[in-house]
Short mmCIF file of C-alpha atoms in Angstrom, two decimals:
data_model
loop_
_atom_site.label_atom_id
_atom_site.label_comp_id
_atom_site.label_asym_id
_atom_site.label_seq_id
_atom_site.Cartn_x
_atom_site.Cartn_y
_atom_site.Cartn_z
CA HIS A 1 0.00 0.00 0.00
CA PRO A 2 1.05 3.58 -0.52
CA LEU A 3 1.65 5.11 2.91
CA TRP A 4 -1.14 7.62 2.41
CA PHE A 5 -3.59 4.77 1.75
CA GLU A 6 -2.40 2.96 4.86
CA GLN A 7 -2.82 6.14 6.89
CA LEU A 8 -6.45 6.33 5.70
CA GLY A 9 -7.03 2.90 7.18
CA ALA A 10 -6.46 0.87 4.01
CA PHE A 11 -8.86 -2.09 3.74
CA GLU A 12 -9.83 -1.87 7.39
CA LYS A 13 -12.41 0.69 6.21
CA GLU A 14 -15.03 -0.07 3.60
CA GLU A 15 -15.10 3.54 2.38
CA ASN A 16 -11.54 3.16 1.05
CA ILE A 17 -12.61 0.54 -1.51
CA SER A 18 -13.56 3.28 -3.96
CA ILE A 19 -9.93 4.48 -3.96
CA PHE A 20 -8.74 1.02 -4.98
CA VAL A 21 -11.40 0.81 -7.71
CA SER A 22 -10.23 4.18 -9.11
CA PHE A 23 -6.65 2.92 -9.22
CA CYS A 24 -7.70 -0.25 -11.04
CA LYS A 25 -9.69 1.73 -13.60
CA LYS A 26 -6.65 3.89 -14.33
CA VAL A 27 -4.41 0.86 -14.87
CA PHE A 28 -7.05 -0.92 -16.94
CA ASN A 29 -7.54 2.12 -19.15
CA GLU A 30 -3.81 2.07 -19.92
CA TYR A 31 -3.30 -1.64 -20.58
CA SER A 32 -6.65 -3.29 -21.38
CA HIS A 33 -5.81 -3.45 -25.09
CA LYS A 34 -2.61 -5.38 -24.32
CA VAL A 35 -3.54 -7.74 -21.44
CA GLU A 36 -6.04 -10.58 -21.82
CA TYR A 37 -6.10 -11.96 -18.26
CA TRP A 38 -6.43 -9.71 -15.21
CA CYS A 39 -6.14 -10.43 -11.48
CA THR A 40 -7.83 -7.92 -9.19
CA ILE A 41 -6.31 -9.00 -5.85
CA ASN A 42 -3.72 -11.62 -4.98
CA GLU A 43 -4.29 -13.82 -1.92
CA PRO A 44 -6.76 -11.73 0.10
CA ALA A 45 -6.89 -14.31 2.90
CA VAL A 46 -3.10 -14.17 3.31
CA VAL A 47 -3.22 -10.37 3.53
CA ALA A 48 -5.98 -10.60 6.14
CA THR A 49 -4.49 -13.37 8.29
CA GLN A 50 -0.81 -12.47 8.14
CA GLY A 51 -1.32 -8.72 8.44
CA TYR A 52 -4.21 -8.61 10.91
CA PHE A 53 -4.35 -11.98 12.73
CA SER A 54 -0.81 -13.39 13.13
CA GLY A 55 0.87 -10.00 12.73
CA MET A 56 3.65 -11.44 10.54
CA PHE A 57 3.09 -8.94 7.70
CA PRO A 58 2.50 -5.19 7.90
CA PRO A 59 0.67 -3.57 9.58
CA GLY A 60 1.42 -6.26 12.18
CA LYS A 61 -1.92 -6.27 13.98
CA LYS A 62 -3.42 -9.19 15.91
CA ASP A 63 -7.19 -8.84 15.91
CA SER A 64 -9.38 -11.71 14.66
CA GLN A 65 -12.47 -9.56 14.07
CA LEU A 66 -10.43 -6.95 12.19
CA SER A 67 -8.83 -9.73 10.13
CA ALA A 68 -12.29 -10.86 9.02
CA ILE A 69 -13.33 -7.29 8.23
CA VAL A 70 -10.25 -6.81 6.05
CA LEU A 71 -10.94 -10.07 4.21
CA LYS A 72 -14.56 -9.04 3.63
CA ASN A 73 -13.49 -5.63 2.32
CA LEU A 74 -10.86 -7.14 0.01
CA LEU A 75 -13.46 -9.48 -1.48
CA GLU A 76 -15.90 -6.60 -1.83
CA ALA A 77 -13.13 -4.60 -3.54
CA HIS A 78 -12.74 -7.43 -6.04
CA VAL A 79 -16.47 -7.44 -6.82
CA GLN A 80 -16.69 -3.68 -7.25
CA THR A 81 -13.54 -3.61 -9.37
CA TYR A 82 -14.77 -6.44 -11.59
CA TRP A 83 -18.02 -4.68 -12.48
CA ALA A 84 -16.33 -1.29 -12.90
CA LEU A 85 -13.81 -2.73 -15.37
CA LYS A 86 -16.43 -4.70 -17.28
CA LYS A 87 -18.19 -1.40 -18.08
CA MET A 88 -15.02 0.09 -19.56
CA GLU A 89 -13.66 -0.22 -23.10
CA ASN A 90 -12.36 -3.79 -23.66
CA GLY A 91 -14.02 -4.87 -20.42
CA THR A 92 -16.11 -7.54 -22.10
CA LYS A 93 -13.15 -8.78 -24.15
CA VAL A 94 -10.83 -9.69 -21.28
CA LYS A 95 -10.94 -12.23 -18.44
CA ILE A 96 -10.94 -10.87 -14.88
CA GLY A 97 -10.41 -13.10 -11.86
CA LEU A 98 -9.58 -13.23 -8.18
CA VAL A 99 -6.40 -15.03 -7.10
CA LYS A 100 -6.82 -17.12 -3.96
CA ASN A 101 -4.31 -19.24 -2.06
CA ILE A 102 -5.86 -22.52 -0.98
CA ASN A 103 -4.12 -24.04 2.02
CA GLN A 104 -5.91 -27.02 3.55
CA PHE A 105 -5.96 -27.43 7.32
CA ASP A 106 -6.05 -31.08 8.36
CA PRO A 107 -6.30 -32.49 11.90
CA TRP A 108 -3.01 -33.66 13.42
CA ARG A 109 -4.84 -36.52 15.16
CA ARG A 110 -7.70 -37.79 13.06
CA TRP A 111 -9.31 -39.36 16.12
CA HIS A 112 -9.27 -36.09 18.11
CA LEU A 113 -12.51 -34.08 17.86
CA LEU A 114 -10.88 -30.79 18.89
CA ASP A 115 -8.19 -31.14 16.20
CA TRP A 116 -11.04 -31.58 13.72
CA LEU A 117 -12.83 -28.56 15.18
CA ILE A 118 -9.89 -26.16 14.89
CA SER A 119 -9.15 -27.48 11.37
CA ASN A 120 -12.75 -26.94 10.25
CA ILE A 121 -12.78 -23.41 11.69
CA SER A 122 -9.50 -22.58 9.93
CA ASN A 123 -10.68 -24.03 6.62
CA HIS A 124 -13.92 -22.10 6.88
CA PHE A 125 -12.22 -18.76 7.45
CA PHE A 126 -9.22 -19.15 5.15
CA ASN A 127 -10.78 -21.07 2.25
CA ASP A 128 -14.51 -21.69 2.33
CA SER A 129 -15.65 -18.16 3.22
CA THR A 130 -14.17 -16.80 -0.01
CA ILE A 131 -15.45 -19.64 -2.20
CA ASP A 132 -18.91 -19.36 -0.61
CA PHE A 133 -18.97 -15.59 -1.22
CA LEU A 134 -18.24 -16.07 -4.91
CA ARG A 135 -20.75 -18.92 -5.12
CA THR A 136 -23.65 -17.54 -3.05
CA GLY A 137 -22.98 -13.83 -2.63
CA ARG A 138 -22.77 -14.19 1.15
CA PHE A 139 -19.66 -13.76 3.30
CA LYS A 140 -20.47 -15.28 6.66
CA VAL A 141 -17.97 -16.01 9.42
CA TYR A 142 -18.94 -16.79 12.99
CA ILE A 143 -16.42 -17.95 15.59
CA PRO A 144 -17.97 -17.51 19.06
CA GLY A 145 -16.07 -14.96 21.10
CA PHE A 146 -13.78 -14.00 18.21
CA VAL A 147 -15.45 -13.20 14.88
CA ARG A 148 -18.96 -12.38 13.74
CA ILE A 149 -19.58 -11.12 10.19
CA ASN A 150 -22.57 -11.57 7.91
CA HIS A 151 -22.21 -9.69 4.64
CA LYS A 152 -24.32 -10.10 1.50
CA ASN A 153 -23.72 -8.96 -2.08
CA LEU A 154 -25.39 -11.04 -4.75
CA SER A 155 -23.35 -9.36 -7.50
CA ALA A 156 -20.40 -11.42 -6.24
CA ILE A 157 -21.92 -14.57 -7.73
CA SER A 158 -20.94 -13.76 -11.33
CA SER A 159 -17.96 -11.52 -10.57
CA THR A 160 -15.17 -13.87 -11.62
CA ASP A 161 -14.39 -15.05 -15.14
CA TYR A 162 -11.78 -17.52 -13.89
CA PHE A 163 -10.39 -18.59 -10.53
CA GLY A 164 -6.70 -17.92 -9.96
CA LEU A 165 -5.49 -20.75 -7.73
CA ASN A 166 -2.27 -20.44 -5.74
CA TYR A 167 -1.22 -23.67 -4.04
CA TYR A 168 1.82 -24.83 -2.07
CA SER A 169 0.89 -27.24 0.73
CA HIS A 170 -1.38 -28.05 3.67
CA ASN A 171 -1.01 -27.82 7.45
CA HIS A 172 -1.71 -30.27 10.25
CA LEU A 173 -3.26 -28.51 13.24
CA LYS A 174 -3.03 -29.67 16.85
CA ILE A 175 -5.32 -28.04 19.39
CA GLN A 176 -3.89 -26.49 22.54
CA LEU A 177 -5.75 -24.79 25.35
CA SER A 178 -4.56 -21.23 24.83
CA LEU A 179 -6.54 -18.23 23.61
CA LYS A 180 -3.33 -16.54 22.41
CA LYS A 181 -2.22 -19.58 20.41
CA PRO A 182 -5.11 -22.05 20.05
CA PHE A 183 -3.21 -24.50 17.85
CA THR A 184 0.25 -25.57 16.71
CA LEU A 185 1.44 -26.64 13.26
CA GLU A 186 2.78 -30.17 13.21
CA PHE A 187 4.65 -32.26 10.63
CA LYS A 188 4.57 -36.00 10.06
CA GLU A 189 7.76 -38.01 10.48
CA ASN A 190 7.91 -38.82 6.76
CA ASP A 191 7.10 -35.29 5.56
CA ILE A 192 9.58 -33.82 3.08
CA LEU A 193 9.92 -30.16 4.07
CA THR A 194 10.72 -27.21 1.84
CA ASP A 195 12.63 -24.19 3.12
CA MET A 196 9.52 -22.12 3.99
CA PRO A 197 8.82 -24.61 5.79
CA TYR A 198 5.92 -26.64 4.51
CA SER A 199 5.70 -30.21 3.33
CA ILE A 200 5.71 -31.44 -0.25
CA TYR A 201 2.10 -32.46 -0.77
CA GLY A 202 1.26 -32.82 -4.45
CA GLU A 203 -2.13 -34.45 -3.88
CA GLY A 204 -3.19 -31.27 -2.09
CA LEU A 205 -3.15 -29.42 -5.41
CA TYR A 206 -5.65 -31.94 -6.78
CA ARG A 207 -7.78 -31.42 -3.66
CA ALA A 208 -7.62 -27.64 -4.15
CA ILE A 209 -8.66 -27.86 -7.80
CA ARG A 210 -11.58 -30.08 -6.83
CA SER A 211 -12.69 -27.73 -4.03
CA VAL A 212 -12.78 -24.57 -6.19
CA SER A 213 -14.44 -26.38 -9.10
CA VAL A 214 -17.80 -25.85 -7.35
CA LEU A 215 -17.73 -22.34 -8.86
CA ASN A 216 -18.03 -23.86 -12.36
CA ILE A 217 -15.54 -21.44 -13.89
CA PRO A 218 -12.11 -22.06 -15.49
CA ILE A 219 -9.21 -22.56 -13.08
CA MET A 220 -5.80 -21.01 -13.64
CA ILE A 221 -2.91 -22.24 -11.46
CA THR A 222 -1.40 -18.81 -10.86
CA GLU A 223 1.27 -19.87 -8.35
CA ASN A 224 2.88 -23.18 -7.47
CA GLY A 225 6.51 -23.64 -6.53
CA ILE A 226 9.15 -24.53 -3.97
CA ALA A 227 11.71 -22.66 -1.89
CA ASP A 228 14.74 -24.94 -2.14
CA ALA A 229 18.14 -23.30 -1.69
CA GLU A 230 19.99 -26.63 -1.95
CA ASP A 231 18.03 -27.54 -5.10
CA ASP A 232 17.70 -31.14 -3.94
CA LYS A 233 13.88 -31.30 -3.82
CA ARG A 234 12.78 -29.09 -6.74
CA GLU A 235 12.63 -31.91 -9.29
CA LEU A 236 10.54 -34.07 -6.96
CA TYR A 237 8.21 -31.16 -6.22
CA ILE A 238 7.69 -30.26 -9.87
CA ASN A 239 7.01 -33.85 -10.91
CA ARG A 240 4.54 -34.52 -8.10
CA TYR A 241 2.55 -31.31 -8.41
CA LEU A 242 2.33 -31.30 -12.19
CA TYR A 243 1.27 -34.93 -12.06
CA ALA A 244 -1.59 -33.80 -9.78
CA VAL A 245 -2.55 -31.12 -12.33
CA SER A 246 -2.48 -33.62 -15.19
CA GLN A 247 -4.70 -36.02 -13.25
CA ALA A 248 -7.16 -33.24 -12.50
CA ILE A 249 -7.37 -32.37 -16.20
CA LYS A 250 -7.84 -36.06 -17.10
CA ASP A 251 -10.65 -36.24 -14.55
CA GLY A 252 -12.47 -33.39 -16.28
CA TYR A 253 -11.58 -30.37 -14.15
CA ASN A 254 -11.34 -27.18 -16.22
CA VAL A 255 -7.70 -26.18 -15.62
CA ILE A 256 -6.69 -23.69 -18.34
CA GLY A 257 -3.13 -22.79 -17.33
CA TYR A 258 -0.22 -23.21 -14.94
CA PHE A 259 2.40 -20.76 -13.71
CA TYR A 260 5.39 -21.95 -11.71
CA TRP A 261 6.48 -19.65 -8.86
CA SER A 262 8.84 -18.32 -9.81
CA LEU A 263 11.03 -17.77 -12.87
CA LEU A 264 13.70 -15.95 -10.84
CA ASP A 265 14.62 -15.82 -7.16
CA ASN A 266 12.49 -13.13 -5.58
CA PHE A 267 12.02 -10.95 -2.51
CA GLU A 268 9.69 -13.16 -0.48
CA TRP A 269 7.93 -10.71 1.84
CA ALA A 270 8.88 -11.26 5.50
CA PHE A 271 11.47 -13.87 4.49
CA GLY A 272 13.47 -11.48 2.30
CA TYR A 273 15.89 -13.04 -0.19
CA ASN A 274 16.47 -16.21 1.85
CA MET A 275 13.78 -18.24 0.09
CA LYS A 276 15.00 -19.50 -3.28
CA PHE A 277 11.91 -20.15 -5.39
CA GLY A 278 13.43 -19.43 -8.79
CA LEU A 279 13.79 -21.82 -11.68
CA TYR A 280 16.80 -19.58 -12.23
CA SER A 281 19.13 -18.59 -9.40
CA ILE A 282 20.42 -15.02 -9.28
CA ASN A 283 23.84 -13.78 -8.21
CA TYR A 284 22.79 -10.44 -6.73
CA ASN A 285 26.28 -8.99 -7.05
CA THR A 286 26.65 -9.68 -10.77
CA GLN A 287 22.96 -10.24 -11.73
CA THR A 288 24.01 -13.50 -13.41
CA ARG A 289 21.08 -15.88 -13.86
CA SER A 290 21.59 -19.66 -13.94
CA LEU A 291 19.08 -22.42 -14.59
CA ARG A 292 18.98 -24.73 -11.58
CA LYS A 293 19.50 -28.43 -12.14
CA GLY A 294 16.20 -29.28 -10.46
CA SER A 295 14.37 -26.93 -12.84
CA LYS A 296 15.18 -29.12 -15.82
CA ALA A 297 12.23 -31.32 -14.88
CA PHE A 298 9.95 -28.37 -15.66
CA VAL A 299 11.75 -27.70 -18.96
CA LYS A 300 11.29 -31.34 -19.94
CA ILE A 301 7.57 -31.30 -19.12
CA VAL A 302 6.99 -28.09 -21.10
CA LYS A 303 8.89 -29.42 -24.12
CA ASN A 304 6.93 -32.67 -24.08
CA LYS A 305 3.54 -30.93 -23.81
#
C-alpha cells in the first residue's frame, strides 16, 4: 500500500474501496488493449491473516475480528472492481479473476474431535468463506467470542471469469488450550519439508482444484513452486505437483493454465531473499542468472507438452 492509503485505514475501512477501484480503472484504461487476463487482488486471505491476525506482515496487527473485516473488504473490492472494469472499453473482451491461495488445514490426530474442530474453523475462514462468497454472494464467518460477520452482495456470484489458484501445501493442526495460540502446526515423520517450511504435498493441489471447481468457472494455477536453496527437492516437487494437475485435467476439471512460482529468485515478503523459489538462481552482485538443475524437470515437461 502507498503510505497515504495505509494512513487512511487501508482495507480496514469499507469507504476506502472506492480508492482502490479508481486505481484499477486507471491501470485498466492504460493496458486493457494489451492484457487478456487480469487479477484484481492476490491472496486476500493471506493479507488478512498475516497482516491482521498473526501480525507477521504489515501492519502487524493481531485482531481476529479486524482480520475478518479486512478479508470481507478485500473481497468486496474485487467485486466492485470487476463490475467497474467490465463497463469500460475492452471490459467484455478480457478475463478478470480473483487469485486465492488454498491451504488445507487437516487435523493432526484424526481421532481427536478438537483437532477436527480447529481445522474446520480454519478451513472455513481461510478457504470456504471466499469460495462461498463467490458462489452464493454471502460472506459469513462466525467464531464464538472471536469473529462475527454476515455480509451479503449477490453481485459477487458472477464476478469472476476464472479462478486464480495459488497452491503450495497443507497444514496439520493440533489443538492447545490457549486463547493466544489455540493450535500448533505439526509435521509428520515422513514429511519432506521445503525451506519455507511446509511439506511437499502434491495431492493437495488436486484437492484444491476439486474444491474450487464448485464455482463452475475455469481454473488457472497462478502460483505453485518450492523454496529450495539446496536444489535437492525441486525436481521431486515439480514432478509430483504437475502430475496432480495432469490427473485433474484427465478427470475433467477445467484447468486452463499453470504458472510456476517463480522464474527468478524473488524478494519473499517477510522472508526477504532467503527463500530461493526461482527456476533460475540469481547472483545479486553480478545479476548473473543460472538455470537450476532441479528446474530441468519443468523444462522437460513443457517441451513434451
